[in-house]
mmCIF file of C-alpha atoms and ligand atoms in Angstrom:
data_model
loop_
_atom_site.group_PDB
_atom_site.id
_atom_site.type_symbol
_atom_site.label_atom_id
_atom_site.label_comp_id
_atom_site.label_asym_id
_atom_site.label_seq_id
_atom_site.Cartn_x
_atom_site.Cartn_y
_atom_site.Cartn_z
ATOM 1 C CA MET A 211 -9.027 31.557 201.587
ATOM 2 C CA LYS A 212 -8.793 32.727 198.248
ATOM 3 C CA PRO A 213 -5.093 33.041 197.159
ATOM 4 C CA VAL A 214 -3.368 36.674 197.626
ATOM 5 C CA VAL A 215 -0.684 35.895 195.088
ATOM 6 C CA SER A 216 -2.415 35.721 191.439
ATOM 7 C CA GLY A 217 -0.745 35.328 188.008
ATOM 8 C CA ASN A 218 2.303 37.234 188.503
ATOM 9 C CA MET A 219 0.945 40.174 190.324
ATOM 10 C CA VAL A 220 0.758 40.308 193.968
ATOM 11 C CA THR A 221 -2.879 41.490 195.023
ATOM 12 C CA LYS A 222 -2.950 41.845 198.549
ATOM 13 C CA PRO A 223 -0.604 41.557 201.495
ATOM 14 C CA PHE A 224 -0.288 37.293 202.479
ATOM 15 C CA PHE A 225 1.186 35.073 204.691
ATOM 16 C CA VAL A 226 2.266 31.458 204.387
ATOM 17 C CA GLY A 227 2.415 28.918 207.377
ATOM 18 C CA TRP A 228 5.852 27.699 208.017
ATOM 19 C CA ASP A 229 5.216 23.991 209.284
ATOM 20 C CA PRO A 230 7.856 23.935 212.471
ATOM 21 C CA LYS A 231 7.795 20.607 212.661
ATOM 22 C CA ASP A 232 9.309 19.533 209.003
ATOM 23 C CA ALA A 233 10.413 23.452 208.305
ATOM 24 C CA VAL A 234 9.013 23.471 205.596
ATOM 25 C CA MET A 235 6.557 26.402 203.941
ATOM 26 C CA ASP A 236 3.037 25.318 203.557
ATOM 27 C CA ASP A 237 0.859 26.293 200.950
ATOM 28 C CA PRO A 238 3.155 26.751 197.977
ATOM 29 C CA ASP A 239 2.775 28.700 194.679
ATOM 30 C CA ASN A 240 5.646 26.337 192.681
ATOM 31 C CA HIS A 241 7.149 23.319 193.426
ATOM 32 C CA ILE A 242 10.489 22.564 191.590
ATOM 33 C CA GLU A 243 11.883 19.104 191.747
ATOM 34 C CA ARG A 244 15.159 18.130 190.774
ATOM 35 C CA TYR A 245 15.821 14.536 190.210
ATOM 36 C CA LEU A 246 19.389 12.754 189.556
ATOM 37 C CA ASP A 247 18.844 11.976 185.556
ATOM 38 C CA LYS A 248 18.854 15.483 185.149
ATOM 39 C CA LEU A 249 21.716 16.905 187.145
ATOM 40 C CA THR A 250 24.491 13.997 185.967
ATOM 41 C CA ARG A 251 26.947 16.243 184.293
ATOM 42 C CA MET A 252 27.230 18.417 187.502
ATOM 43 C CA TRP A 253 29.282 15.779 189.828
ATOM 44 C CA ILE A 254 33.108 15.487 189.307
ATOM 45 C CA ASP A 255 32.083 11.753 188.258
ATOM 46 C CA PRO A 256 29.495 11.851 185.834
ATOM 47 C CA ASP A 257 29.611 7.882 185.419
ATOM 48 C CA ALA A 258 29.121 7.584 189.537
ATOM 49 C CA ALA A 259 25.997 9.442 188.598
ATOM 50 C CA LYS A 260 24.710 6.786 185.644
ATOM 51 C CA ARG A 261 26.024 3.883 188.181
ATOM 52 C CA HIS A 262 23.964 4.924 190.676
ATOM 53 C CA LEU A 263 20.693 5.464 188.117
ATOM 54 C CA LYS A 264 20.886 2.292 186.947
ATOM 55 C CA LYS A 265 21.327 0.392 190.681
ATOM 56 C CA LYS A 266 19.977 2.357 192.860
ATOM 57 C CA GLY A 267 17.073 4.498 191.144
ATOM 58 C CA ASN A 268 16.211 7.735 190.072
ATOM 59 C CA PRO A 269 16.583 9.348 193.481
ATOM 60 C CA LEU A 270 15.294 13.513 193.891
ATOM 61 C CA VAL A 271 18.500 15.522 194.759
ATOM 62 C CA TYR A 272 17.172 18.602 195.895
ATOM 63 C CA GLU A 273 13.780 20.374 195.797
ATOM 64 C CA VAL A 274 12.114 23.974 196.569
ATOM 65 C CA TYR A 275 8.941 25.649 197.592
ATOM 66 C CA GLU A 276 8.048 29.077 196.383
ATOM 67 C CA LYS A 277 5.292 31.563 196.611
ATOM 68 C CA GLU A 278 5.289 33.294 193.142
ATOM 69 C CA ILE A 279 5.947 36.685 193.495
ATOM 70 C CA PRO A 280 6.231 39.238 190.839
ATOM 71 C CA GLN A 281 9.788 39.749 189.275
ATOM 72 C CA ARG A 282 10.415 43.263 189.820
ATOM 73 C CA ASP A 283 13.147 45.241 191.687
ATOM 74 C CA GLY A 284 11.374 46.216 195.033
ATOM 75 C CA GLU A 285 9.747 43.092 195.186
ATOM 76 C CA ILE A 286 11.083 40.001 197.860
ATOM 77 C CA GLN A 287 11.312 36.313 196.301
ATOM 78 C CA PHE A 288 11.069 33.636 199.352
ATOM 79 C CA CYS A 289 11.026 29.934 199.366
ATOM 80 C CA SER A 290 11.831 26.848 201.272
ATOM 81 C CA SER A 291 15.225 24.984 199.585
ATOM 82 C CA ILE A 292 15.392 21.301 200.804
ATOM 83 C CA THR A 293 18.727 19.627 199.693
ATOM 84 C CA HIS A 294 18.492 15.882 200.586
ATOM 85 C CA PRO A 295 20.887 13.801 201.941
ATOM 86 C CA GLY A 296 23.265 11.455 199.292
ATOM 87 C CA LYS A 297 25.951 11.445 197.553
ATOM 88 C CA ILE A 298 27.161 10.335 194.310
ATOM 89 C CA GLY A 299 30.602 8.890 194.491
ATOM 90 C CA THR A 300 32.217 10.581 196.995
ATOM 91 C CA GLU A 301 30.388 14.106 196.395
ATOM 92 C CA TYR A 302 27.153 15.102 198.799
ATOM 93 C CA PHE A 303 24.212 16.057 197.151
ATOM 94 C CA MET A 304 23.696 19.580 196.250
ATOM 95 C CA THR A 305 22.120 22.047 194.310
ATOM 96 C CA LYS A 306 22.892 22.999 190.696
ATOM 97 C CA GLY A 307 24.338 26.580 191.913
ATOM 98 C CA HIS A 308 23.717 29.667 190.034
ATOM 99 C CA PHE A 309 24.909 33.779 189.509
ATOM 100 C CA HIS A 310 21.655 35.611 189.898
ATOM 101 C CA LYS A 311 21.452 37.154 186.705
ATOM 102 C CA ARG A 312 21.072 40.761 188.325
ATOM 103 C CA ARG A 313 25.157 39.936 189.410
ATOM 104 C CA ASP A 314 24.920 42.780 192.325
ATOM 105 C CA THR A 315 22.117 41.509 193.920
ATOM 106 C CA ALA A 316 22.647 39.408 197.482
ATOM 107 C CA GLU A 317 20.849 36.086 199.059
ATOM 108 C CA ILE A 318 20.257 35.108 202.402
ATOM 109 C CA TYR A 319 19.872 30.927 203.350
ATOM 110 C CA TYR A 320 18.171 30.412 206.871
ATOM 111 C CA CYS A 321 19.309 27.400 208.121
ATOM 112 C CA LEU A 322 15.991 25.498 209.459
ATOM 113 C CA LYS A 323 17.478 21.766 209.855
ATOM 114 C CA GLY A 324 20.297 19.766 208.161
ATOM 115 C CA ARG A 325 24.018 20.079 208.421
ATOM 116 C CA GLY A 326 25.771 21.098 205.099
ATOM 117 C CA PHE A 327 27.541 23.994 203.523
ATOM 118 C CA MET A 328 27.127 27.200 201.513
ATOM 119 C CA LEU A 329 30.018 27.254 198.539
ATOM 120 C CA MET A 330 30.340 30.484 196.834
ATOM 121 C CA GLU A 331 32.323 31.732 194.256
ATOM 122 C CA ARG A 332 33.007 34.848 192.346
ATOM 123 C CA GLU A 333 33.985 34.771 188.844
ATOM 124 C CA ASP A 334 37.372 35.751 189.359
ATOM 125 C CA GLY A 335 37.549 32.484 191.679
ATOM 126 C CA GLU A 336 37.218 34.397 195.425
ATOM 127 C CA HIS A 337 35.469 31.860 197.197
ATOM 128 C CA TYR A 338 34.217 30.824 200.244
ATOM 129 C CA LEU A 339 32.689 27.297 202.049
ATOM 130 C CA LEU A 340 30.465 28.161 204.605
ATOM 131 C CA GLU A 341 28.782 25.914 207.299
ATOM 132 C CA MET A 342 25.132 25.410 207.359
ATOM 133 C CA ARG A 343 23.693 24.707 210.281
ATOM 134 C CA PRO A 344 20.166 25.255 212.331
ATOM 135 C CA GLY A 345 19.954 28.753 213.149
ATOM 136 C CA ARG A 346 22.788 30.119 210.853
ATOM 137 C CA THR A 347 22.184 32.678 208.726
ATOM 138 C CA VAL A 348 24.576 32.661 205.771
ATOM 139 C CA TYR A 349 24.866 35.949 203.719
ATOM 140 C CA VAL A 350 25.734 35.400 199.752
ATOM 141 C CA PRO A 351 26.656 38.820 198.391
ATOM 142 C CA GLY A 352 26.092 40.082 194.965
ATOM 143 C CA ASP A 353 28.545 38.642 192.020
ATOM 144 C CA PHE A 354 28.915 34.829 194.235
ATOM 145 C CA ALA A 355 27.800 31.725 192.208
ATOM 146 C CA HIS A 356 26.274 29.806 195.049
ATOM 147 C CA ARG A 357 25.451 26.122 196.117
ATOM 148 C CA SER A 358 23.258 24.874 198.865
ATOM 149 C CA ILE A 359 25.421 21.470 199.772
ATOM 150 C CA ASN A 360 24.042 18.561 202.326
ATOM 151 C CA ALA A 361 26.544 16.534 204.287
ATOM 152 C CA GLY A 362 24.855 15.165 206.651
ATOM 153 C CA ASP A 363 22.503 12.178 206.713
ATOM 154 C CA GLU A 364 18.842 14.573 206.694
ATOM 155 C CA PRO A 365 17.426 16.859 204.685
ATOM 156 C CA LEU A 366 19.458 20.226 204.459
ATOM 157 C CA ILE A 367 16.751 22.979 205.152
ATOM 158 C CA SER A 368 16.765 26.862 204.545
ATOM 159 C CA LEU A 369 14.567 29.367 204.093
ATOM 160 C CA ALA A 370 16.398 31.551 200.791
ATOM 161 C CA VAL A 371 15.259 35.493 200.415
ATOM 162 C CA TYR A 372 16.565 37.158 197.304
ATOM 163 C CA PRO A 373 15.433 40.548 195.753
ATOM 164 C CA GLY A 374 12.710 40.001 193.294
ATOM 165 C CA ASP A 375 14.530 41.109 189.974
ATOM 166 C CA ALA A 376 17.593 38.661 191.269
ATOM 167 C CA GLY A 377 17.172 35.761 188.549
ATOM 168 C CA HIS A 378 18.780 33.021 187.822
ATOM 169 C CA ASP A 379 22.256 32.516 185.897
ATOM 170 C CA TYR A 380 23.094 28.750 185.010
ATOM 171 C CA GLY A 381 25.046 28.877 182.236
ATOM 172 C CA SER A 382 28.522 29.229 183.100
ATOM 173 C CA ILE A 383 27.935 26.638 186.137
ATOM 174 C CA GLU A 384 26.341 24.468 183.704
ATOM 175 C CA THR A 385 29.662 24.316 181.386
ATOM 176 C CA SER A 386 32.568 25.527 183.496
ATOM 177 C CA GLY A 387 31.105 24.059 187.208
ATOM 178 C CA PHE A 388 32.709 25.703 190.334
ATOM 179 C CA ARG A 389 36.021 25.691 190.920
ATOM 180 C CA TYR A 390 35.916 23.774 194.203
ATOM 181 C CA VAL A 391 33.925 20.816 194.969
ATOM 182 C CA VAL A 392 33.044 19.241 198.271
ATOM 183 C CA VAL A 393 33.788 15.044 198.721
ATOM 184 C CA GLU A 394 33.597 13.331 201.519
ATOM 185 C CA LYS A 395 37.216 11.819 202.566
ATOM 186 C CA ASP A 396 37.909 8.928 205.578
ATOM 187 C CA GLY A 397 34.160 9.895 206.845
ATOM 188 C CA ARG A 398 34.607 13.885 206.755
ATOM 189 C CA PRO A 399 33.944 16.706 204.313
ATOM 190 C CA GLU A 400 36.821 18.330 202.398
ATOM 191 C CA MET A 401 37.341 21.145 199.734
ATOM 192 C CA ILE A 402 38.766 19.654 196.992
ATOM 193 C CA GLU A 403 39.566 20.957 193.379
ATOM 194 C CA ASN A 404 37.207 20.499 190.901
ATOM 195 C CA PRO A 405 38.505 18.538 188.226
ATOM 196 C CA ARG A 406 36.894 18.928 185.760
ATOM 197 C CA TYR A 407 36.409 22.710 185.756
ATOM 198 C CA GLY A 408 36.204 24.206 182.885
ATOM 199 C CA ARG A 409 34.363 21.015 181.005
ATOM 200 C CA MET A 410 31.603 20.015 183.036
ATOM 201 C CA LEU A 411 29.607 19.384 179.891
ATOM 202 C CA GLU A 412 32.289 17.106 178.096
HETATM 203 C C1 M6P B 163 17.629 28.329 196.730
HETATM 204 C C2 M6P B 163 17.249 29.500 196.622
HETATM 205 C C3 M6P B 163 16.170 29.366 195.468
HETATM 206 C C4 M6P B 163 17.081 28.446 193.989
HETATM 207 C C5 M6P B 163 17.180 27.110 195.012
HETATM 208 C C6 M6P B 163 17.832 25.881 194.086
HETATM 209 O O1 M6P B 163 16.301 27.846 197.232
HETATM 210 O O2 M6P B 163 18.617 30.240 195.669
HETATM 211 O O3 M6P B 163 16.668 30.794 194.226
HETATM 212 O O4 M6P B 163 16.006 28.221 192.622
HETATM 213 O O5 M6P B 163 17.915 27.425 196.111
HETATM 214 O O6 M6P B 163 19.086 25.846 193.739
HETATM 215 P P1 M6P B 163 19.306 26.233 192.038
HETATM 216 O O7 M6P B 163 18.766 27.332 191.566
HETATM 217 O O8 M6P B 163 20.492 26.879 192.257
HETATM 218 O O9 M6P B 163 19.203 24.478 191.402
HETATM 219 ZN ZN1 ZN B 164 20.304 32.602 194.474
#
């Protein structure tokens, strides 16, 4: 069958298969891969990231499979979000995290596989850390930056759904970071203050 999504316009109704075994979307239009060498500044210990690159290579930290949906009001974006297991120092593998460009837009993450957290933080500092596990849907309200964190030993896989015109705003997360981070302490995940908050690019 011909693809039903062409260019930036949905021309017809369509379906996507969801592989029940690996819990990932079949037949995506885009595959985004984020490797460690492009993410060295987002950790509390960037030197640990550099050591990891030198000694253990350049791992795929997370990836996204998505359909190409017009970025306009009324549409619905959806994707498979896969955060791989691993750590940089004591800090778990995680996504960069973002606000939505249109700040008042929400997102849901339906967790299909793995164990971890959704870290959410508003500009005024209000923050939440909710556990993600299969069968649980996390609702991220508008105005909250959000980041997936894999605290398990298999990929953390979710179906993410958000408004067509939400967009991604990475600006302040790249420069300031989140106020809190999740690290492993005594074999367990723990949320601590980000010692590099406000100076992630230094
Ligand atoms: C989820 C969705 C995507 C997002 C991805 C990776 O799949 O929220 O919109 O792009 O996670 O996260 P980030 O954009 O923060 O790198
Ligand atoms: Zn989002």
